[in-house]
């Protein structure tokens, strides 16, 4: 708070110096002390409230200039007007307060011009040009400054957000890789442990095996089953159940080779195949289905016969794995997540998977209860399993830039605003220059015509040689004598040259007669009779 107050005080001091020194060096018309103090007080209040009320601060800065100058143009408060207009654009996010403030200044200046006895066109053009170049342009600069800072902050925030999102993507990629590894461990190691349990069970049932070896084989089978359960528990911790299905790695063997290896391990399994020519992705999925079904059969129905049947018809591949009831009591299948993952995977690829109890003997010996069947249908046009995700490539070297649409739109609006203001200013300046040239050219009284005018001549006779327009803002303060009391005076230029000081003529009428003709010397000429004689000589030469 103290820092802000100090900045506001420095702002007021910077604007008060030109406001107080302009009169001292003669840049403005002399003003009274109370007028100068009122102007400085208005600037002090504006400097104190510009952060909370930028539109009010602009109006307070414009009030002294509008009160001191006929058309808002003044050297004392021009800098303050531009400064608070810039702060209005920088501090005020809304457009309406600024437009209302500009309209209020323009309306007050127009009313002041209307009540003065001057040429309103020139004065209004000067007012509009001052308001445009001294207020609107700085205000647009402030708005551009604020929008640029806001867009820069938004771009930095967007870059931070994208970086965070990329980190999240990389983390998810690592989680997917962990899930894939866990799935592969579950599939391969679980299947191998199931086969070990099958081998141990077959060894346990051997007739020529001693009792203590049979007990050791039983312990081995139980240990393999427990290891399978612990493996599933560990894998369940590693896998993210809410994530997408983990990709399936290539098994490295066919379904026939898988069934043959299971049979060599002691599993009572038979295999039949119909058709051929299944695509490699379909063959891999079929391998995965058969592997999961054989693992469940060896675990939940040890010793039961199993039948594996595959059929390829060109459009789809159907896999059916059926096992009979377990010889003894066994836990029902379905406790793991392998079949659920397979069903999700196949459904996403357009296939189906059904798993449930089956009441017939897989070897065709007759009906029997307690069996289980897994049937899967895989389309031939499935895509290849996804390759492992490279987590290093998931994070780009540099975050992508923020969308350029908002930035381009803001820049386009700013350019259009500056272009419209510049075009308006150019039109006003051209109009003011044209009007100034027109009025100056049509208010010239030739020195010879001035010399021909006679004091006491009728006004109608004098009007025949006078120009159609008179000077709207004459240098009456340079006249050598005051105008006659009660007379109506008009002022004319002696030359049509623009932007130079020239001699003026004062012609006064009263009661329909010419009562006074006076030469007003140009700036830098003394007020004695030499100026009059000089112009008399000019008239004689012409």
Protein backbone atom coordinates (compact mmCIF):
# COMPACT_ATOMS: atom_id res chain seq x y z
CA UNK A 1 0.00 0.00 0.00
CA UNK A 2 2.82 2.44 0.87
CA UNK A 3 4.55 1.58 -2.39
CA UNK A 4 1.39 2.33 -4.37
CA UNK A 5 0.92 5.65 -2.61
CA UNK A 6 4.49 6.57 -3.39
CA UNK A 7 3.97 5.70 -7.06
CA UNK A 8 0.79 7.81 -7.16
CA UNK A 9 2.65 10.73 -5.59
CA UNK A 10 5.43 10.47 -8.17
CA UNK A 11 2.82 10.35 -10.94
CA UNK A 12 1.17 13.54 -9.66
CA UNK A 13 4.55 15.26 -9.34
CA UNK A 14 5.52 14.31 -12.91
CA UNK A 15 2.24 15.73 -14.26
CA UNK A 16 2.19 18.80 -12.01
CA UNK A 17 5.55 20.11 -13.26
CA UNK A 18 4.39 20.86 -16.84
CA UNK A 19 1.02 22.06 -15.56
CA UNK A 20 2.69 24.66 -13.33
CA UNK A 21 5.57 25.65 -15.62
CA UNK A 22 3.66 26.08 -18.91
CA UNK A 23 2.26 29.44 -17.81
CA UNK A 24 5.61 30.64 -16.53
CA UNK A 25 7.34 30.13 -19.87
CA UNK A 26 4.48 31.61 -21.87
CA UNK A 27 3.02 28.47 -23.50
CA UNK A 28 -0.49 29.29 -22.27
CA UNK A 29 -2.64 32.32 -21.67
CA UNK A 30 -1.98 33.70 -18.19
CA UNK A 31 -4.21 32.20 -15.49
CA UNK A 32 -4.98 33.22 -11.96
CA UNK A 33 -3.44 31.48 -8.98
CA UNK A 34 -6.70 29.84 -7.93
CA UNK A 35 -7.14 28.36 -11.40
CA UNK A 36 -3.67 26.84 -11.26
CA UNK A 37 -4.29 25.44 -7.76
CA UNK A 38 -7.64 23.97 -8.86
CA UNK A 39 -5.96 22.24 -11.79
CA UNK A 40 -3.21 20.78 -9.58
CA UNK A 41 -5.81 19.60 -7.07
CA UNK A 42 -7.78 17.85 -9.82
CA UNK A 43 -4.59 16.08 -10.92
CA UNK A 44 -3.87 15.06 -7.32
CA UNK A 45 -7.32 13.50 -6.93
CA UNK A 46 -6.95 11.75 -10.30
CA UNK A 47 -3.58 10.31 -9.26
CA UNK A 48 -5.13 9.03 -6.04
CA UNK A 49 -8.16 7.27 -7.58
CA UNK A 50 -6.93 6.00 -10.97
CA UNK A 51 -6.42 2.43 -9.74
CA UNK A 52 -10.00 2.04 -8.51
CA UNK A 53 -11.80 4.55 -10.78
CA UNK A 54 -9.76 4.97 -13.98
CA UNK A 55 -12.65 6.61 -15.89
CA UNK A 56 -13.16 9.18 -13.11
CA UNK A 57 -9.42 9.90 -13.05
CA UNK A 58 -9.49 10.55 -16.81
CA UNK A 59 -12.41 12.98 -16.46
CA UNK A 60 -10.63 14.81 -13.64
CA UNK A 61 -7.51 15.14 -15.81
CA UNK A 62 -9.55 16.42 -18.76
CA UNK A 63 -11.54 18.98 -16.72
CA UNK A 64 -8.71 21.55 -16.19
CA UNK A 65 -7.70 21.40 -19.85
CA UNK A 66 -11.27 21.85 -21.02
CA UNK A 67 -11.74 24.75 -18.64
CA UNK A 68 -8.48 26.48 -19.61
CA UNK A 69 -8.46 25.98 -23.38
CA UNK A 70 -11.30 26.56 -25.82
CA UNK A 71 -10.79 23.20 -27.55
CA UNK A 72 -9.16 20.99 -24.85
CA UNK A 73 -5.74 21.62 -26.40
CA UNK A 74 -3.39 23.01 -23.75
CA UNK A 75 0.28 22.57 -22.97
CA UNK A 76 -0.37 22.52 -19.22
CA UNK A 77 -2.63 19.46 -19.09
CA UNK A 78 -1.98 17.69 -22.39
CA UNK A 79 0.50 15.28 -20.81
CA UNK A 80 -1.90 14.52 -17.95
CA UNK A 81 -4.73 13.87 -20.41
CA UNK A 82 -2.63 11.36 -22.36
CA UNK A 83 -1.23 9.72 -19.22
CA UNK A 84 -4.61 9.07 -17.60
CA UNK A 85 -6.07 7.94 -20.93
CA UNK A 86 -3.27 5.35 -21.11
CA UNK A 87 -3.97 4.28 -17.52
CA UNK A 88 -7.67 4.05 -18.36
CA UNK A 89 -6.89 1.55 -21.12
CA UNK A 90 -4.39 -0.33 -18.96
CA UNK A 91 -6.50 -0.50 -15.81
CA UNK A 92 -10.06 -0.62 -17.12
CA UNK A 93 -10.99 -3.99 -18.66
CA UNK A 94 -14.41 -2.85 -19.86
CA UNK A 95 -14.99 -0.78 -22.98
CA UNK A 96 -18.16 1.07 -22.03
CA UNK A 97 -16.79 3.34 -19.23
CA UNK A 98 -14.01 4.61 -21.52
CA UNK A 99 -16.40 5.34 -24.37
CA UNK A 100 -18.76 7.17 -22.01
CA UNK A 101 -15.85 9.23 -20.65
CA UNK A 102 -14.73 10.22 -24.16
CA UNK A 103 -18.31 11.09 -25.09
CA UNK A 104 -18.68 13.25 -21.96
CA UNK A 105 -15.50 15.20 -22.74
CA UNK A 106 -16.56 15.66 -26.37
CA UNK A 107 -20.06 16.81 -25.32
CA UNK A 108 -18.72 19.31 -22.76
CA UNK A 109 -16.28 20.72 -25.30
CA UNK A 110 -19.01 21.00 -27.95
CA UNK A 111 -21.26 22.92 -25.56
CA UNK A 112 -18.43 25.28 -24.67
CA UNK A 113 -17.67 25.91 -28.36
CA UNK A 114 -21.33 26.53 -29.13
CA UNK A 115 -21.68 29.35 -26.55
CA UNK A 116 -18.53 31.12 -27.72
CA UNK A 117 -18.58 33.63 -30.59
CA UNK A 118 -16.03 31.79 -32.74
CA UNK A 119 -16.02 29.67 -35.83
CA UNK A 120 -17.45 26.37 -34.47
CA UNK A 121 -16.11 24.16 -37.25
CA UNK A 122 -12.44 24.84 -36.64
CA UNK A 123 -12.83 24.72 -32.87
CA UNK A 124 -14.72 21.42 -33.01
CA UNK A 125 -12.16 19.88 -35.34
CA UNK A 126 -9.37 20.92 -32.96
CA UNK A 127 -11.34 19.45 -30.04
CA UNK A 128 -11.90 16.17 -31.88
CA UNK A 129 -8.28 15.91 -33.02
CA UNK A 130 -7.03 16.60 -29.48
CA UNK A 131 -9.40 14.01 -28.05
CA UNK A 132 -8.36 11.49 -30.68
CA UNK A 133 -4.59 11.89 -30.57
CA UNK A 134 -4.33 12.96 -26.91
CA UNK A 135 -6.81 10.48 -25.42
CA UNK A 136 -8.03 7.72 -27.74
CA UNK A 137 -4.61 6.71 -29.04
CA UNK A 138 -3.04 6.53 -25.55
CA UNK A 139 -6.11 4.61 -24.37
CA UNK A 140 -5.64 2.09 -27.17
CA UNK A 141 -1.98 1.80 -26.22
CA UNK A 142 -2.99 1.03 -22.63
CA UNK A 143 -5.47 -1.60 -23.77
CA UNK A 144 -2.84 -3.22 -25.96
CA UNK A 145 -0.42 -3.24 -23.02
CA UNK A 146 -3.00 -4.90 -20.77
CA UNK A 147 -4.03 -7.46 -23.41
CA UNK A 148 -0.41 -8.28 -24.17
CA UNK A 149 0.36 -8.94 -20.51
CA UNK A 150 -2.84 -10.97 -20.09
CA UNK A 151 -2.07 -13.06 -23.17
CA UNK A 152 1.51 -13.60 -22.02
CA UNK A 153 0.28 -14.77 -18.61
CA UNK A 154 -2.30 -17.03 -20.28
CA UNK A 155 0.36 -18.48 -22.58
CA UNK A 156 2.65 -19.22 -19.62
CA UNK A 157 -0.23 -20.81 -17.72
CA UNK A 158 -1.13 -22.85 -20.78
CA UNK A 159 2.46 -24.01 -21.16
CA UNK A 160 2.54 -25.05 -17.49
CA UNK A 161 -0.75 -26.89 -17.93
CA UNK A 162 0.52 -28.70 -21.01
CA UNK A 163 3.68 -29.67 -19.18
CA UNK A 164 1.63 -31.07 -16.32
CA UNK A 165 -0.57 -32.93 -18.79
CA UNK A 166 2.48 -34.40 -20.50
CA UNK A 167 3.79 -35.56 -17.16
CA UNK A 168 0.42 -37.21 -16.51
CA UNK A 169 0.55 -38.83 -19.95
CA UNK A 170 4.03 -40.15 -19.24
CA UNK A 171 2.89 -41.47 -15.85
CA UNK A 172 -0.07 -43.19 -17.47
CA UNK A 173 2.22 -44.68 -20.08
CA UNK A 174 4.44 -46.08 -17.33
CA UNK A 175 1.37 -47.49 -15.57
CA UNK A 176 0.23 -49.12 -18.81
CA UNK A 177 3.69 -50.65 -19.24
CA UNK A 178 3.56 -51.97 -15.69
CA UNK A 179 0.11 -53.39 -16.37
CA UNK A 180 1.34 -55.04 -19.56
CA UNK A 181 4.30 -56.59 -17.78
CA UNK A 182 2.02 -57.73 -14.97
CA UNK A 183 -0.40 -59.25 -17.47
CA UNK A 184 2.41 -61.09 -19.22
CA UNK A 185 3.69 -62.37 -15.89
CA UNK A 186 0.24 -63.53 -14.95
CA UNK A 187 -0.33 -65.24 -18.29
CA UNK A 188 3.03 -66.93 -18.71
CA UNK A 189 4.03 -67.69 -15.14
CA UNK A 190 0.50 -68.61 -14.13
CA UNK A 191 0.25 -71.01 -17.01
CA UNK A 192 3.63 -72.57 -16.22
CA UNK A 193 2.76 -72.92 -12.52
CA UNK A 194 -0.49 -74.59 -13.50
CA UNK A 195 1.40 -77.06 -15.64
CA UNK A 196 3.80 -77.72 -12.75
CA UNK A 197 0.79 -78.44 -10.55
CA UNK A 198 -0.55 -80.82 -13.20
CA UNK A 199 2.79 -82.65 -13.40
CA UNK A 200 2.95 -82.88 -9.61
CA UNK A 201 -0.59 -84.24 -9.51
CA UNK A 202 0.24 -86.90 -12.08
CA UNK A 203 3.33 -87.83 -10.10
CA UNK A 204 1.27 -88.02 -6.94
CA UNK A 205 -1.09 -90.57 -8.56
CA UNK A 206 1.73 -92.84 -9.81
CA UNK A 207 1.26 -96.38 -8.41
CA UNK A 208 4.95 -97.20 -8.05
CA UNK A 209 5.80 -94.04 -6.12
CA UNK A 210 6.72 -94.44 -2.44
CA UNK A 211 4.41 -92.87 0.08
CA UNK A 212 6.82 -90.16 1.20
CA UNK A 213 7.50 -89.18 -2.42
CA UNK A 214 3.77 -89.10 -3.08
CA UNK A 215 3.37 -86.77 -0.11
CA UNK A 216 6.19 -84.56 -1.45
CA UNK A 217 4.49 -84.42 -4.87
CA UNK A 218 1.25 -83.42 -3.15
CA UNK A 219 3.06 -80.68 -1.28
CA UNK A 220 4.64 -79.53 -4.58
CA UNK A 221 1.23 -79.35 -6.26
CA UNK A 222 -0.20 -77.40 -3.35
CA UNK A 223 2.80 -75.05 -3.33
CA UNK A 224 2.37 -74.40 -7.09
CA UNK A 225 -1.31 -73.65 -6.57
CA UNK A 226 -0.50 -71.27 -3.69
CA UNK A 227 2.19 -69.58 -5.80
CA UNK A 228 -0.38 -69.05 -8.55
CA UNK A 229 -2.75 -67.39 -6.06
CA UNK A 230 0.00 -65.18 -4.65
CA UNK A 231 1.06 -64.24 -8.18
CA UNK A 232 -2.50 -63.18 -9.01
CA UNK A 233 -2.65 -61.09 -5.82
CA UNK A 234 0.63 -59.32 -6.62
CA UNK A 235 -0.39 -58.73 -10.23
CA UNK A 236 -3.69 -57.28 -9.05
CA UNK A 237 -1.77 -54.63 -7.10
CA UNK A 238 0.37 -53.72 -10.11
CA UNK A 239 -2.47 -53.53 -12.61
CA UNK A 240 -4.74 -50.52 -12.97
CA UNK A 241 -8.24 -51.95 -13.30
CA UNK A 242 -9.71 -48.63 -14.43
CA UNK A 243 -7.24 -48.19 -17.26
CA UNK A 244 -7.50 -49.43 -20.82
CA UNK A 245 -6.89 -53.15 -21.40
CA UNK A 246 -3.22 -53.93 -21.42
CA UNK A 247 -1.76 -54.87 -24.79
CA UNK A 248 -1.03 -58.50 -25.41
CA UNK A 249 2.54 -59.47 -26.22
CA UNK A 250 3.23 -62.02 -28.97
CA UNK A 251 3.19 -65.49 -27.42
CA UNK A 252 5.89 -66.95 -29.68
CA UNK A 253 4.01 -70.22 -30.31
CA UNK A 254 0.86 -71.44 -32.04
CA UNK A 255 -2.28 -72.83 -30.43
CA UNK A 256 -1.32 -76.35 -31.50
CA UNK A 257 2.13 -76.00 -29.90
CA UNK A 258 0.54 -74.66 -26.72
CA UNK A 259 -1.85 -77.63 -26.50
CA UNK A 260 0.97 -80.08 -27.20
CA UNK A 261 3.11 -78.58 -24.44
CA UNK A 262 0.19 -78.81 -22.01
CA UNK A 263 -0.37 -82.45 -22.94
CA UNK A 264 3.32 -83.23 -22.38
CA UNK A 265 2.96 -81.74 -18.90
CA UNK A 266 0.32 -84.34 -18.03
CA UNK A 267 -2.88 -82.44 -18.81
CA UNK A 268 -5.57 -84.65 -20.41
CA UNK A 269 -6.23 -82.42 -23.42
CA UNK A 270 -7.30 -83.04 -27.01
CA UNK A 271 -7.06 -80.58 -29.89
CA UNK A 272 -9.06 -80.32 -33.12
CA UNK A 273 -8.72 -77.63 -35.82
CA UNK A 274 -10.99 -76.82 -38.73
CA UNK A 275 -9.85 -74.53 -41.53
CA UNK A 276 -6.60 -72.61 -41.72
CA UNK A 277 -5.10 -69.30 -42.71
CA UNK A 278 -6.03 -67.16 -39.68
CA UNK A 279 -4.16 -63.80 -39.64
CA UNK A 280 -1.33 -63.39 -37.18
CA UNK A 281 -3.19 -60.96 -34.83
CA UNK A 282 -6.14 -63.37 -34.70
CA UNK A 283 -3.79 -66.30 -34.00
CA UNK A 284 -2.22 -64.41 -31.11
CA UNK A 285 -5.58 -63.67 -29.54
CA UNK A 286 -6.62 -67.30 -30.01
CA UNK A 287 -3.40 -68.36 -28.26
CA UNK A 288 -4.24 -66.03 -25.39
CA UNK A 289 -7.78 -67.46 -25.02
CA UNK A 290 -6.58 -71.07 -25.07
CA UNK A 291 -3.76 -70.32 -22.61
CA UNK A 292 -6.18 -68.72 -20.12
CA UNK A 293 -8.72 -71.54 -20.47
CA UNK A 294 -6.08 -74.28 -20.00
CA UNK A 295 -4.69 -72.46 -16.97
CA UNK A 296 -8.14 -72.30 -15.37
CA UNK A 297 -8.83 -75.96 -16.21
CA UNK A 298 -5.55 -77.11 -14.65
CA UNK A 299 -6.15 -74.98 -11.57
CA UNK A 300 -9.84 -75.48 -10.86
CA UNK A 301 -10.41 -78.94 -12.39
CA UNK A 302 -7.14 -80.87 -12.09
CA UNK A 303 -7.34 -84.28 -13.72
CA UNK A 304 -10.47 -83.41 -15.75
CA UNK A 305 -10.34 -84.00 -19.52
CA UNK A 306 -10.11 -80.88 -21.71
CA UNK A 307 -11.03 -80.41 -25.37
CA UNK A 308 -9.71 -77.51 -27.47
CA UNK A 309 -11.40 -76.83 -30.83
CA UNK A 310 -10.58 -74.04 -33.30
CA UNK A 311 -12.47 -73.22 -36.46
CA UNK A 312 -11.41 -70.71 -39.16
CA UNK A 313 -13.99 -69.71 -41.79
CA UNK A 314 -12.16 -66.76 -43.37
CA UNK A 315 -14.23 -64.07 -41.61
CA UNK A 316 -13.98 -65.22 -38.00
CA UNK A 317 -12.11 -67.65 -35.80
CA UNK A 318 -14.01 -69.55 -33.13
CA UNK A 319 -12.21 -71.12 -30.16
CA UNK A 320 -13.98 -73.52 -27.82
CA UNK A 321 -12.25 -74.91 -24.71
CA UNK A 322 -14.32 -77.34 -22.66
CA UNK A 323 -13.27 -79.21 -19.54
CA UNK A 324 -15.10 -81.86 -17.59
CA UNK A 325 -15.81 -81.82 -13.86
CA UNK A 326 -12.99 -82.10 -11.40
CA UNK A 327 -12.53 -85.57 -9.87
CA UNK A 328 -12.62 -84.03 -6.40
CA UNK A 329 -13.86 -80.83 -4.83
CA UNK A 330 -12.31 -77.75 -6.42
CA UNK A 331 -12.90 -74.03 -6.29
CA UNK A 332 -15.14 -72.77 -9.09
CA UNK A 333 -13.38 -70.78 -11.79
CA UNK A 334 -13.86 -67.06 -12.18
CA UNK A 335 -11.98 -65.78 -9.17
CA UNK A 336 -9.29 -64.10 -11.30
CA UNK A 337 -9.39 -61.30 -13.84
CA UNK A 338 -8.04 -63.15 -16.88
CA UNK A 339 -11.38 -63.98 -18.48
CA UNK A 340 -12.77 -60.53 -17.70
CA UNK A 341 -9.78 -58.87 -19.35
CA UNK A 342 -10.12 -61.13 -22.36
CA UNK A 343 -13.81 -60.33 -22.70
CA UNK A 344 -13.08 -56.59 -22.57
CA UNK A 345 -10.29 -56.94 -25.10
CA UNK A 346 -12.32 -59.00 -27.56
CA UNK A 347 -15.39 -56.80 -27.22
CA UNK A 348 -13.33 -53.72 -28.09
CA UNK A 349 -12.11 -55.50 -31.25
CA UNK A 350 -15.58 -56.64 -32.37
CA UNK A 351 -15.36 -60.18 -30.97
CA UNK A 352 -17.18 -62.03 -28.19
CA UNK A 353 -16.28 -64.29 -25.27
CA UNK A 354 -18.61 -66.54 -23.29
CA UNK A 355 -17.55 -68.52 -20.24
CA UNK A 356 -19.68 -70.59 -17.91
CA UNK A 357 -20.65 -74.02 -16.62
CA UNK A 358 -21.15 -76.75 -19.19
CA UNK A 359 -23.08 -79.95 -18.58
CA UNK A 360 -21.60 -82.39 -21.10
CA UNK A 361 -18.48 -84.53 -21.10
CA UNK A 362 -15.88 -82.94 -23.38
CA UNK A 363 -14.76 -86.33 -24.66
CA UNK A 364 -18.27 -87.24 -25.69
CA UNK A 365 -18.74 -90.14 -23.22
CA UNK A 366 -22.06 -88.85 -21.94
CA UNK A 367 -23.67 -86.11 -19.96
CA UNK A 368 -22.02 -85.05 -16.80
CA UNK A 369 -22.42 -82.02 -14.58
CA UNK A 370 -19.78 -79.64 -13.30
CA UNK A 371 -17.89 -78.97 -16.50
CA UNK A 372 -16.84 -75.52 -17.78
CA UNK A 373 -16.69 -74.05 -21.28
CA UNK A 374 -14.96 -71.00 -22.75
CA UNK A 375 -16.04 -69.95 -26.25
CA UNK A 376 -14.53 -66.98 -28.08
CA UNK A 377 -15.21 -65.51 -31.49
CA UNK A 378 -12.48 -63.33 -33.04
CA UNK A 379 -12.92 -61.32 -36.27
CA UNK A 380 -10.29 -61.78 -38.96
CA UNK A 381 -9.64 -58.04 -39.41
CA UNK A 382 -8.45 -57.18 -35.90
CA UNK A 383 -5.50 -54.86 -35.59
CA UNK A 384 -2.16 -56.04 -34.31
CA UNK A 385 -1.61 -55.84 -30.57
CA UNK A 386 -0.11 -52.59 -29.45
CA UNK A 387 3.63 -52.46 -28.95
CA UNK A 388 5.08 -51.50 -25.58
CA UNK A 389 4.88 -47.77 -24.93
CA UNK A 390 8.13 -45.88 -24.87
CA UNK A 391 7.76 -43.62 -21.86
CA UNK A 392 10.68 -41.46 -22.93
CA UNK A 393 8.96 -40.68 -26.22
CA UNK A 394 5.69 -39.92 -24.46
CA UNK A 395 7.13 -36.67 -23.15
CA UNK A 396 7.92 -34.11 -25.89
CA UNK A 397 11.10 -32.12 -25.64
CA UNK A 398 9.20 -28.85 -25.56
CA UNK A 399 5.50 -28.36 -24.75
CA UNK A 400 3.48 -27.35 -27.78
CA UNK A 401 2.65 -23.66 -27.99
CA UNK A 402 -0.75 -22.49 -26.79
CA UNK A 403 -3.50 -22.18 -29.37
CA UNK A 404 -2.82 -19.11 -31.46
CA UNK A 405 -6.49 -18.39 -32.16
CA UNK A 406 -7.04 -16.11 -29.14
CA UNK A 407 -3.73 -14.34 -29.61
CA UNK A 408 -4.37 -13.74 -33.32
CA UNK A 409 -7.90 -12.51 -32.58
CA UNK A 410 -6.65 -10.07 -29.94
CA UNK A 411 -3.92 -8.78 -32.23
CA UNK A 412 -6.40 -8.40 -35.07
CA UNK A 413 -8.77 -6.43 -32.86
CA UNK A 414 -5.96 -4.19 -31.66
CA UNK A 415 -4.73 -3.54 -35.21
CA UNK A 416 -8.26 -2.78 -36.36
CA UNK A 417 -8.79 -0.38 -33.45
CA UNK A 418 -5.54 1.45 -34.14
CA UNK A 419 -6.32 1.49 -37.86
CA UNK A 420 -9.80 2.90 -37.30
CA UNK A 421 -8.47 5.55 -34.95
CA UNK A 422 -5.67 6.47 -37.36
CA UNK A 423 -8.09 6.66 -40.29
CA UNK A 424 -10.44 8.84 -38.28
CA UNK A 425 -7.57 11.05 -37.23
CA UNK A 426 -6.35 11.37 -40.80
CA UNK A 427 -9.83 12.36 -41.96
CA UNK A 428 -10.15 14.92 -39.18
CA UNK A 429 -6.71 16.38 -39.83
CA UNK A 430 -7.39 16.57 -43.55
CA UNK A 431 -10.77 18.15 -42.89
CA UNK A 432 -9.31 20.66 -40.45
CA UNK A 433 -6.53 21.58 -42.85
CA UNK A 434 -8.99 21.93 -45.71
CA UNK A 435 -11.33 24.09 -43.69
CA UNK A 436 -8.44 26.21 -42.44
CA UNK A 437 -7.17 26.72 -45.99
CA UNK A 438 -10.68 27.57 -47.21
CA UNK A 439 -11.37 30.12 -44.49
CA UNK A 440 -7.95 31.70 -44.81
CA UNK A 441 -8.26 32.02 -48.59
CA UNK A 442 -11.78 33.54 -48.40
CA UNK A 443 -11.02 36.06 -45.66
CA UNK A 444 -8.28 38.00 -47.49
CA UNK A 445 -8.77 41.76 -48.05
CA UNK A 446 -6.35 43.06 -50.64
CA UNK A 447 -4.23 46.04 -49.49
CA UNK A 448 -5.46 48.11 -52.47
CA UNK A 449 -9.10 47.47 -51.55
CA UNK A 450 -8.35 48.35 -47.93
CA UNK A 451 -6.72 51.62 -49.04
CA UNK A 452 -9.74 52.45 -51.20
CA UNK A 453 -12.18 52.25 -48.29
CA UNK A 454 -13.26 55.65 -46.92
CA UNK A 455 -14.26 56.33 -43.35
CA UNK A 456 -17.86 57.58 -43.44
CA UNK A 457 -18.76 55.62 -46.58
CA UNK A 458 -22.05 53.66 -46.51
CA UNK A 459 -21.78 50.07 -45.36
CA UNK A 460 -23.30 48.79 -48.60
CA UNK A 461 -20.57 50.51 -50.61
CA UNK A 462 -17.84 49.03 -48.38
CA UNK A 463 -19.43 45.56 -48.45
CA UNK A 464 -18.97 45.43 -52.21
CA UNK A 465 -15.18 45.10 -51.83
CA UNK A 466 -15.05 43.08 -48.59
CA UNK A 467 -14.45 39.27 -48.69
CA UNK A 468 -17.34 36.89 -48.09
CA UNK A 469 -15.81 35.59 -44.81
CA UNK A 470 -14.03 37.27 -41.94
CA UNK A 471 -11.35 35.96 -39.59
CA UNK A 472 -12.92 33.88 -36.80
CA UNK A 473 -10.06 34.25 -34.30
CA UNK A 474 -8.38 37.62 -34.99
CA UNK A 475 -5.31 38.96 -33.15
CA UNK A 476 -7.28 41.76 -31.49
CA UNK A 477 -4.69 42.10 -28.74
CA UNK A 478 -2.14 43.40 -31.28
CA UNK A 479 -4.43 46.27 -32.49
CA UNK A 480 -2.83 49.70 -31.95
CA UNK A 481 -6.15 51.22 -30.74
CA UNK A 482 -9.29 49.71 -29.24
CA UNK A 483 -12.35 49.44 -31.49
CA UNK A 484 -14.96 52.25 -31.32
CA UNK A 485 -17.56 51.76 -28.63
CA UNK A 486 -20.84 50.40 -29.96
CA UNK A 487 -19.40 49.56 -33.40
CA UNK A 488 -19.51 46.12 -35.07
CA UNK A 489 -16.05 45.13 -36.26
CA UNK A 490 -14.81 42.56 -38.72
CA UNK A 491 -11.28 41.34 -39.26
CA UNK A 492 -9.59 40.31 -42.48
CA UNK A 493 -6.20 38.99 -43.51
CA UNK A 494 -3.92 40.86 -45.87
CA UNK A 495 -2.40 37.67 -47.34
CA UNK A 496 -3.57 34.16 -48.13
CA UNK A 497 -0.35 32.43 -47.11
CA UNK A 498 -0.93 29.58 -44.64
CA UNK A 499 0.83 28.91 -41.33
CA UNK A 500 2.51 32.31 -41.29
CA UNK A 501 1.78 35.46 -39.34
CA UNK A 502 0.28 38.21 -41.51
CA UNK A 503 -1.11 41.69 -41.16
CA UNK A 504 -4.82 41.96 -40.35
CA UNK A 505 -7.35 44.69 -41.10
CA UNK A 506 -10.09 45.79 -38.74
CA UNK A 507 -13.22 47.29 -40.35
CA UNK A 508 -15.89 48.69 -38.02
CA UNK A 509 -19.43 49.80 -38.87
CA UNK A 510 -21.97 51.75 -36.88
CA UNK A 511 -25.44 52.94 -37.99
CA UNK A 512 -24.80 51.71 -41.54
CA UNK A 513 -21.55 53.63 -42.04
CA UNK A 514 -17.85 52.79 -41.97
CA UNK A 515 -16.49 54.39 -38.78
CA UNK A 516 -13.05 52.80 -38.44
CA UNK A 517 -10.36 51.09 -40.51
CA UNK A 518 -7.26 49.95 -38.68
CA UNK A 519 -4.16 47.99 -39.61
CA UNK A 520 -3.20 45.30 -37.07
CA UNK A 521 0.50 44.52 -37.59
CA UNK A 522 1.73 40.96 -37.79
CA UNK A 523 3.64 39.42 -34.92
CA UNK A 524 7.04 41.06 -34.34
CA UNK A 525 6.08 44.47 -35.79
CA UNK A 526 5.80 47.57 -33.60
CA UNK A 527 2.49 49.40 -33.31
CA UNK A 528 3.52 52.86 -34.59
CA UNK A 529 2.53 54.39 -37.87
CA UNK A 530 5.29 52.68 -39.83
CA UNK A 531 3.13 49.60 -40.26
CA UNK A 532 0.30 51.66 -41.71
CA UNK A 533 2.61 53.52 -44.09
CA UNK A 534 4.18 50.19 -45.11
CA UNK A 535 0.82 48.84 -46.15
CA UNK A 536 -0.11 52.10 -47.83
CA UNK A 537 3.05 51.74 -49.91
CA UNK A 538 2.13 48.10 -50.69
CA UNK A 539 -1.29 49.27 -51.83
CA UNK A 540 0.26 51.97 -54.06
CA UNK A 541 2.62 49.45 -55.64
CA UNK A 542 -0.20 47.04 -56.41
